[in-house]
Short mmCIF file of C-alpha atoms and ligand atoms in Angstrom, two decimals:
data_model
loop_
_atom_site.label_atom_id
_atom_site.label_comp_id
_atom_site.label_asym_id
_atom_site.label_seq_id
_atom_site.Cartn_x
_atom_site.Cartn_y
_atom_site.Cartn_z
CA MET A 26 119.09 9.44 -6.76
CA PHE A 27 116.40 11.28 -8.68
CA ILE A 28 112.99 9.72 -8.39
CA ASP A 29 111.14 10.05 -11.70
CA SER A 30 107.92 8.31 -10.61
CA LEU A 31 106.45 6.31 -7.73
CA GLU A 32 104.33 3.22 -8.21
CA CYS A 33 101.53 3.64 -5.75
CA SER A 34 98.22 5.45 -5.33
CA TRP A 35 98.13 9.03 -4.09
CA LEU A 36 97.05 7.92 -0.62
CA GLU A 37 99.92 5.52 -0.28
CA SER A 38 102.56 8.08 -1.21
CA PRO A 39 104.23 9.77 1.76
CA PHE A 40 105.44 12.54 -0.64
CA TRP A 41 103.67 15.51 -2.07
CA ARG A 42 105.49 15.18 -5.39
CA SER A 43 106.10 12.21 -7.63
CA ARG A 44 109.38 13.56 -9.16
CA PHE A 45 112.14 14.72 -6.82
CA PRO A 46 115.74 13.96 -5.77
CA ILE A 47 116.41 11.85 -2.65
CA THR A 48 118.84 14.06 -0.78
CA ASP A 49 118.99 12.74 2.78
CA ALA A 50 118.67 9.58 4.85
CA GLU A 51 115.34 10.68 6.32
CA GLN A 52 113.70 10.83 2.90
CA LEU A 53 115.08 7.36 2.11
CA GLU A 54 113.78 5.97 5.38
CA THR A 55 110.36 7.47 4.63
CA LEU A 56 110.38 5.88 1.19
CA LEU A 57 111.44 2.45 2.51
CA SER A 58 108.90 2.39 5.27
CA SER A 59 106.06 3.45 2.89
CA ASP A 60 103.69 1.31 0.80
CA VAL A 61 105.53 2.39 -2.40
CA TYR A 62 106.54 -0.82 -4.25
CA TRP A 63 108.27 0.64 -7.30
CA VAL A 64 110.16 3.72 -8.15
CA GLN A 65 111.58 4.88 -11.48
CA ILE A 66 114.87 6.65 -11.17
CA ASP A 67 116.42 8.96 -13.72
CA ASP A 68 120.17 8.37 -13.99
CA SER A 69 120.70 11.60 -15.94
CA LYS A 70 119.55 13.72 -13.03
CA GLY A 71 121.12 11.85 -10.14
CA LYS A 72 123.10 8.86 -9.07
CA GLY A 73 122.25 5.69 -11.03
CA LEU A 74 122.38 2.04 -9.97
CA PRO A 75 125.70 0.21 -9.89
CA GLY A 76 126.54 -1.37 -13.31
CA PRO A 77 125.90 -0.24 -16.87
CA SER A 78 123.85 2.93 -16.90
CA SER A 79 120.60 3.50 -18.72
CA PRO A 80 118.61 6.73 -18.85
CA GLN A 81 115.88 5.33 -16.66
CA SER A 82 115.82 2.26 -14.38
CA GLN A 83 112.91 0.64 -12.61
CA VAL A 84 113.66 -0.27 -9.06
CA ARG A 85 111.64 -2.40 -6.74
CA VAL A 86 111.45 -1.08 -3.16
CA GLU A 87 111.54 -4.06 -0.84
CA THR A 88 110.77 -2.88 2.63
CA PRO A 89 112.29 -2.44 5.07
CA THR A 90 115.95 -2.61 4.13
CA HIS A 91 116.92 -3.13 0.56
CA VAL A 92 116.39 -1.99 -2.98
CA LYS A 93 116.62 -4.37 -5.89
CA THR A 94 117.11 -3.80 -9.59
CA VAL A 95 114.81 -5.44 -12.07
CA THR A 96 116.92 -6.71 -14.93
CA LYS A 97 115.29 -6.97 -18.36
CA ALA A 98 115.50 -10.24 -20.23
CA ALA A 99 117.69 -10.30 -23.31
CA PRO A 100 115.65 -10.08 -26.55
CA SER A 101 114.94 -13.37 -28.25
CA PRO A 102 113.57 -13.91 -31.75
CA ALA A 103 110.72 -16.27 -30.62
CA VAL A 104 107.83 -14.85 -28.60
CA GLN A 105 107.76 -17.00 -25.48
CA LYS A 106 106.21 -16.30 -22.19
CA ARG A 107 109.03 -15.33 -19.83
CA PRO A 108 108.73 -17.36 -16.66
CA ALA A 109 110.39 -15.55 -13.69
CA ILE A 110 110.02 -11.84 -13.03
CA SER A 111 106.76 -10.05 -13.50
CA VAL A 112 107.44 -6.30 -13.51
CA MET A 113 103.84 -5.29 -12.92
CA GLU A 114 101.01 -7.20 -11.40
CA ARG A 115 98.79 -8.30 -14.29
CA GLN A 116 95.35 -6.83 -14.25
CA GLU A 117 92.42 -9.13 -14.94
CA ILE A 118 89.55 -7.42 -16.66
CA LYS A 119 86.09 -7.99 -15.21
CA ARG A 120 83.04 -6.73 -17.07
CA LEU A 121 79.27 -7.25 -16.70
CA SER A 122 77.64 -9.88 -18.89
CA PRO A 123 75.54 -8.51 -21.80
CA ARG A 124 72.34 -9.19 -19.83
CA GLU A 125 73.59 -7.58 -16.63
CA ARG A 126 74.85 -4.63 -18.61
CA ALA A 127 71.51 -4.14 -20.41
CA ALA A 128 69.71 -4.17 -16.99
CA GLU A 129 72.20 -1.65 -15.56
CA MET A 130 71.78 0.60 -18.60
CA ARG A 131 67.99 0.70 -17.96
CA ARG A 132 68.58 1.63 -14.29
CA ALA A 133 71.21 4.29 -15.14
CA SER A 134 68.95 5.75 -17.80
CA THR A 135 66.14 6.18 -15.26
CA THR A 136 68.54 7.77 -12.81
CA ILE A 137 69.69 10.30 -15.41
CA LYS A 138 66.10 11.16 -16.48
CA ARG A 139 65.10 11.75 -12.87
CA SER A 140 68.19 13.82 -12.24
CA ARG A 141 67.14 16.40 -14.79
CA GLU A 142 64.28 17.80 -12.70
CA ASP A 143 66.15 17.70 -9.39
CA VAL A 144 69.22 19.52 -10.73
CA MET A 145 67.12 22.02 -12.71
CA THR A 146 65.11 22.87 -9.58
CA LEU A 147 68.32 23.28 -7.53
CA PHE A 148 69.85 25.55 -10.16
CA GLU A 149 66.63 27.57 -10.51
CA ASP A 150 66.60 28.17 -6.70
CA ALA A 151 70.21 29.46 -6.97
CA ARG A 152 69.37 31.60 -9.96
CA LEU A 153 66.55 33.27 -8.03
CA GLY A 154 68.91 34.06 -5.19
CA ASN A 155 67.38 31.49 -2.82
CA SER A 156 69.34 29.08 -0.71
CA VAL A 157 69.53 25.56 -2.18
CA LYS A 158 68.02 22.44 -0.68
CA SER A 159 70.95 20.10 -1.08
CA GLU A 160 69.39 17.40 1.12
CA LYS A 161 66.84 16.86 -1.67
CA MET A 162 69.68 15.74 -3.87
CA ALA A 163 70.77 13.02 -1.43
CA PRO A 164 68.64 10.18 -2.95
CA LEU A 165 69.95 11.06 -6.44
CA VAL A 166 73.58 10.97 -5.19
CA GLU A 167 72.75 7.60 -3.60
CA ARG A 168 71.36 6.22 -6.93
CA ILE A 169 74.41 7.44 -8.81
CA SER A 170 76.65 5.89 -6.21
CA ASN A 171 74.87 2.50 -6.57
CA SER A 172 75.25 2.65 -10.34
CA VAL A 173 78.98 3.46 -10.01
CA ASP A 174 79.37 0.43 -7.75
CA ILE A 175 77.83 -1.94 -10.24
CA ASP A 176 79.86 -0.74 -13.31
CA PRO A 177 81.06 2.87 -13.55
CA SER A 178 81.37 2.72 -17.31
CA VAL A 179 77.58 2.47 -17.77
CA ILE A 180 76.44 5.65 -16.15
CA LEU A 181 79.64 7.51 -17.14
CA ASN A 182 79.19 6.63 -20.86
CA MET A 183 75.54 7.79 -20.64
CA ALA A 184 76.36 11.03 -18.88
CA ARG A 185 79.07 11.79 -21.43
CA LEU A 186 76.61 11.83 -24.34
CA LYS A 187 74.90 15.15 -23.75
CA THR A 188 73.44 17.78 -25.97
CA LYS A 189 74.21 21.48 -25.42
CA ASP A 190 70.90 21.91 -23.56
CA GLU A 191 71.58 18.97 -21.29
CA TYR A 192 75.15 20.08 -20.46
CA THR A 193 74.21 22.09 -17.30
CA TYR A 194 72.56 19.25 -15.44
CA LEU A 195 74.30 16.27 -16.92
CA HIS A 196 77.71 17.84 -16.12
CA SER A 197 76.70 17.89 -12.49
CA VAL A 198 75.60 14.21 -12.67
CA ALA A 199 78.79 13.21 -14.51
CA VAL A 200 81.12 15.02 -12.07
CA CYS A 201 79.19 13.48 -9.11
CA ALA A 202 79.69 9.92 -10.65
CA LEU A 203 83.36 10.57 -11.53
CA MET A 204 84.11 11.92 -8.00
CA ILE A 205 82.44 8.88 -6.36
CA ASN A 206 84.29 6.46 -8.67
CA LEU A 207 87.67 8.19 -8.03
CA GLY A 208 86.99 8.34 -4.26
CA ARG A 209 86.49 4.60 -4.24
CA LYS A 210 89.66 4.09 -6.32
CA LEU A 211 91.60 6.21 -3.77
CA ARG A 212 89.95 4.12 -0.97
CA LEU A 213 88.67 7.21 0.79
CA PRO A 214 86.58 6.47 3.90
CA GLU A 215 83.03 5.35 3.03
CA ALA A 216 81.62 8.16 5.23
CA GLN A 217 83.21 10.70 2.85
CA ILE A 218 81.94 9.19 -0.39
CA HIS A 219 78.46 10.68 -0.15
CA ASP A 220 79.94 14.15 0.59
CA ILE A 221 82.37 13.79 -2.31
CA GLY A 222 79.50 12.87 -4.72
CA MET A 223 77.37 15.77 -3.39
CA ALA A 224 80.38 18.09 -3.92
CA GLY A 225 80.53 17.00 -7.58
CA MET A 226 76.76 17.63 -7.94
CA LEU A 227 76.96 21.12 -6.47
CA HIS A 228 80.34 22.35 -7.68
CA ASP A 229 79.09 24.58 -10.51
CA VAL A 230 76.02 26.06 -8.81
CA GLY A 231 77.65 29.46 -9.13
CA LYS A 232 77.31 29.22 -12.91
CA THR A 233 73.70 30.29 -12.46
CA SER A 234 75.12 33.78 -11.98
CA ILE A 235 76.63 33.75 -15.56
CA PRO A 236 74.27 34.98 -18.28
CA ASP A 237 73.55 32.47 -21.12
CA SER A 238 74.95 34.98 -23.61
CA ILE A 239 78.37 34.31 -22.01
CA LEU A 240 77.85 30.70 -20.95
CA LEU A 241 76.79 29.55 -24.41
CA LYS A 242 78.98 31.94 -26.47
CA PRO A 243 80.62 29.94 -29.24
CA GLY A 244 83.50 32.35 -29.81
CA LYS A 245 86.33 33.70 -27.75
CA LEU A 246 85.34 35.54 -24.49
CA GLU A 247 86.13 39.23 -23.97
CA ASP A 248 88.11 40.15 -20.85
CA ALA A 249 85.03 41.36 -19.01
CA GLU A 250 83.19 38.13 -19.87
CA TRP A 251 86.10 36.12 -18.53
CA THR A 252 85.88 38.03 -15.30
CA THR A 253 82.21 37.06 -14.91
CA VAL A 254 83.10 33.37 -15.66
CA ARG A 255 85.93 33.35 -13.15
CA ASP A 256 83.64 34.63 -10.47
CA HIS A 257 81.41 31.54 -10.45
CA PRO A 258 83.32 29.55 -7.81
CA GLN A 259 82.99 32.43 -5.34
CA ARG A 260 79.27 33.02 -6.28
CA GLY A 261 78.60 29.30 -5.86
CA HIS A 262 80.44 29.27 -2.50
CA ASP A 263 78.26 32.28 -1.32
CA ILE A 264 75.05 30.36 -2.32
CA LEU A 265 76.13 27.16 -0.58
CA SER A 266 77.36 28.96 2.52
CA ALA A 267 73.91 30.52 2.83
CA SER A 268 72.22 27.07 2.46
CA GLU A 269 71.65 24.55 5.20
CA GLY A 270 73.37 21.14 5.48
CA VAL A 271 76.10 21.62 2.92
CA SER A 272 79.28 19.74 3.89
CA ASP A 273 82.72 21.38 4.20
CA ILE A 274 83.90 19.16 1.30
CA ALA A 275 81.19 20.52 -1.00
CA LEU A 276 81.95 24.14 0.07
CA GLU A 277 85.60 23.69 -0.58
CA VAL A 278 85.21 21.89 -3.93
CA CYS A 279 82.78 24.61 -5.11
CA LEU A 280 85.31 27.36 -4.32
CA ARG A 281 88.47 25.59 -5.43
CA HIS A 282 87.68 23.32 -8.41
CA HIS A 283 89.38 25.72 -10.87
CA GLU A 284 92.69 26.07 -8.82
CA LYS A 285 95.78 24.48 -10.41
CA MET A 286 98.79 22.77 -8.84
CA ASP A 287 101.18 25.43 -10.19
CA GLY A 288 99.30 28.30 -8.54
CA THR A 289 97.87 29.76 -11.80
CA GLY A 290 94.23 28.77 -11.20
CA TYR A 291 91.30 30.86 -10.00
CA PRO A 292 89.83 32.46 -7.89
CA GLY A 293 92.65 32.14 -5.26
CA LYS A 294 95.81 31.28 -7.24
CA MET A 295 96.38 28.71 -4.43
CA GLU A 296 99.69 26.90 -4.07
CA ALA A 297 99.61 23.05 -4.35
CA ASP A 298 100.31 22.57 -0.64
CA ASP A 299 97.06 24.38 0.12
CA LEU A 300 94.93 22.20 -2.24
CA SER A 301 93.21 19.29 -0.54
CA ILE A 302 92.70 15.87 -2.08
CA PHE A 303 89.07 16.79 -2.74
CA THR A 304 90.00 19.92 -4.64
CA ARG A 305 92.59 17.98 -6.66
CA MET A 306 90.04 15.28 -7.44
CA SER A 307 87.41 17.81 -8.50
CA SER A 308 89.59 19.69 -10.97
CA ILE A 309 90.43 16.38 -12.73
CA CYS A 310 86.76 15.16 -12.89
CA ASP A 311 85.51 18.62 -13.98
CA VAL A 312 87.95 19.06 -16.88
CA TYR A 313 87.63 15.47 -18.01
CA ASP A 314 83.86 15.78 -18.31
CA ALA A 315 84.13 19.21 -20.00
CA LEU A 316 86.61 17.83 -22.57
CA THR A 317 84.60 14.67 -23.36
CA SER A 318 81.21 16.52 -23.68
CA GLN A 319 79.59 18.37 -26.48
CA ARG A 320 79.86 22.06 -25.56
CA PRO A 321 78.95 25.29 -27.44
CA TYR A 322 82.53 26.05 -28.26
CA ASN A 323 84.20 22.75 -29.12
CA VAL A 324 83.76 19.20 -30.26
CA PRO A 325 84.02 16.41 -27.68
CA LEU A 326 87.22 14.38 -27.35
CA SER A 327 87.22 10.65 -26.80
CA ALA A 328 88.04 9.49 -23.32
CA SER A 329 91.65 8.47 -24.15
CA GLN A 330 92.21 11.64 -26.15
CA ALA A 331 91.04 13.73 -23.21
CA LEU A 332 93.24 11.82 -20.80
CA ALA A 333 96.30 12.15 -23.02
CA LYS A 334 95.70 15.90 -23.26
CA MET A 335 95.30 16.24 -19.46
CA GLN A 336 98.47 14.25 -18.87
CA SER A 337 100.34 16.62 -21.17
CA TRP A 338 99.32 19.78 -19.22
CA SER A 339 102.13 20.23 -16.76
CA GLY A 340 101.24 22.13 -13.57
CA HIS A 341 97.50 21.77 -13.86
CA PHE A 342 96.62 18.56 -12.09
CA ASP A 343 98.04 16.30 -9.39
CA GLN A 344 99.65 13.68 -11.61
CA LEU A 345 99.42 10.86 -9.08
CA ILE A 346 95.68 11.38 -8.70
CA LEU A 347 95.35 11.70 -12.43
CA ARG A 348 96.93 8.32 -12.85
CA ASP A 349 94.49 6.80 -10.35
CA PHE A 350 91.75 8.55 -12.23
CA VAL A 351 92.75 6.86 -15.50
CA ASP A 352 92.80 3.56 -13.64
CA SER A 353 89.42 4.26 -12.08
CA LEU A 354 87.78 4.59 -15.55
CA GLY A 355 89.23 1.27 -16.74
CA ILE A 356 90.42 2.84 -19.95
CA LEU A 357 93.20 1.03 -21.69
CA PRO A 358 95.60 3.54 -23.24
CA VAL A 359 96.36 3.19 -26.94
CA GLY A 360 99.44 0.93 -27.31
CA THR A 361 98.56 -1.38 -24.36
CA LEU A 362 99.35 -5.04 -24.99
CA VAL A 363 96.35 -7.29 -24.17
CA LYS A 364 95.50 -11.04 -24.28
CA LEU A 365 92.26 -11.91 -26.10
CA ASP A 366 90.15 -15.00 -25.85
CA HIS A 367 91.14 -17.57 -28.56
CA ASN A 368 94.72 -17.17 -27.16
CA GLU A 369 95.72 -14.19 -29.17
CA LEU A 370 97.80 -11.11 -28.35
CA ALA A 371 96.59 -7.71 -29.52
CA ILE A 372 97.43 -4.06 -29.10
CA VAL A 373 94.88 -1.36 -28.12
CA ILE A 374 94.29 1.09 -30.98
CA GLY A 375 91.29 3.07 -29.72
CA GLU A 376 88.00 2.87 -27.80
CA SER A 377 84.53 1.73 -28.85
CA PRO A 378 82.41 4.70 -29.82
CA THR A 379 79.71 3.99 -27.28
CA ASP A 380 81.83 2.54 -24.45
CA PHE A 381 85.10 4.06 -23.37
CA ALA A 382 85.99 1.02 -21.30
CA ALA A 383 85.75 -1.33 -24.29
CA PRO A 384 88.87 -1.00 -26.45
CA ILE A 385 89.27 -1.47 -30.17
CA VAL A 386 92.19 -3.78 -30.51
CA ARG A 387 94.44 -5.07 -33.31
CA SER A 388 95.28 -8.77 -32.95
CA PHE A 389 98.72 -9.73 -34.23
CA HIS A 390 99.97 -12.92 -32.56
CA SER A 391 98.68 -16.45 -31.99
CA MET A 392 99.86 -17.85 -28.67
CA ASP A 393 98.84 -21.35 -29.68
CA LYS A 394 100.94 -21.29 -32.86
CA ASP A 395 103.57 -18.93 -31.31
CA ARG A 396 103.75 -16.91 -34.46
CA ALA A 397 102.57 -13.68 -35.96
CA ILE A 398 99.12 -13.65 -37.62
CA ALA A 399 97.59 -11.20 -40.09
CA PRO A 400 96.51 -8.16 -38.07
CA GLN A 401 92.75 -7.89 -37.48
CA ASP A 402 90.87 -4.95 -35.93
CA ILE A 403 88.25 -5.92 -33.34
CA ASP A 404 85.79 -3.57 -31.59
CA THR A 405 85.28 -5.31 -28.19
CA GLY A 406 82.33 -3.01 -27.43
CA ARG A 407 80.19 -4.66 -30.14
CA LYS A 408 77.84 -7.32 -28.92
CA LYS A 409 79.19 -10.42 -30.62
CA SER A 410 82.75 -9.47 -30.76
CA ARG A 411 85.74 -10.89 -28.93
CA LYS A 412 86.81 -10.25 -25.39
CA VAL A 413 89.94 -8.83 -23.71
CA LEU A 414 90.95 -11.22 -20.94
CA SER A 415 93.89 -9.47 -19.44
CA ILE A 416 96.48 -6.64 -19.76
CA GLU A 417 99.90 -8.04 -20.52
CA ASP A 418 103.31 -6.53 -19.81
CA PRO A 419 105.46 -6.54 -22.96
CA GLU A 420 108.44 -7.28 -20.62
CA ASP A 421 106.90 -10.69 -19.95
CA TRP A 422 107.06 -11.54 -23.68
CA ASN A 423 110.36 -11.73 -25.42
CA PHE A 424 109.49 -9.57 -28.40
CA SER A 425 112.70 -8.71 -30.18
CA ASP A 426 111.84 -5.01 -30.11
CA TRP A 427 108.47 -4.15 -28.64
CA SER A 428 108.66 -0.38 -29.15
CA ASN A 429 109.37 -0.85 -32.85
CA LEU A 430 106.76 -3.61 -33.21
CA SER A 431 104.09 -1.62 -31.40
CA ALA A 432 104.82 1.47 -33.46
CA LYS A 433 104.40 -0.56 -36.64
CA LEU A 434 101.19 -2.18 -35.40
CA LEU A 435 99.71 1.20 -34.49
CA THR A 436 100.51 2.67 -37.85
CA LYS A 437 99.50 -0.52 -39.70
CA GLN A 438 102.91 -1.00 -41.28
CA MET A 439 102.83 -4.76 -41.01
FE1 FE2 B 512 83.29 25.40 -12.67
FE1 FE2 B 513 82.27 22.22 -13.79
#
């Protein structure tokens, strides 16, 4: 059978790849004894399940001995909650209350203001050729970590809104916060979380070796300028190696954050097998922040646009970690079916301009009346607006044709 995807986090997967053929009993045994609960198989690339074939089938892996097919319910005209099989565990959405969020926004704002001086001092030391005092950054990493624990969307939304002048230091803060948040999502040991955050904070210290004329150049870079840019991981690694108290994780992330899974990254053109989990995390967090920030040479993308773009680049990122990264941000992709308060179903059509974790949704179905209602767009990020209560699986609702209905809803052809 050809495995098209595995339903588990990166750490739970015993395999390096998420798409591969099962070719021997040993691989099968490894899969069955793992924490993988679901696999998607592609019948066109390998043996399918017994019975009528479909291009792709979802299979539940029930350890230790058997594999079971999930059959899809026959479409029915009425939209009724289907009782028995739930394909995916439903996610409940927990958010801070408006008052708690306001308090956290004040704390996060103070953290970001204080970070400016600390990061600028660190980068200035590096620019002057001095070793850097990374231990001075420890309280800042701690404050960022606390903020991420309370609600990552608060500090991450703030760090995303940066001017060109603020990019240098706020990019360090943002990558630090993103790395901590992703580390928690991957359930990495608590002892490593501080080092992972510090690695995000220090990863671009080598950029101090790049002249502003290149760093802030709005147009295309010349070959010689590219060579200078591509040198910053090695320059940063040299600076950190000459400094005291820098962890191995920070050294590695600094040198390897521009490597790619397909071996086309820089400076080492490393193969995927040689890239650690920290390196893989850092390239995702680094690119995500760059794409969603105002930079001299392009306009920022929204969080969901950036993630869609990153998912489309084959060979760049570890796709399993990227999926956990999307989960860690709490972003609901466009097209997700959700349940709103007032017992209504809605589809995600975008994200609130100031809060990537608050979707803009289009309501279309009353659960109380069990019938379609006139579509209404709701920005859940606005203070007095409605709330998303849970993510729903369309399989649990007997829509006659969800892919057609969702396409119509998204293009407003109702
Ligand atoms: Fe970099
Ligand atoms: Fe970076």
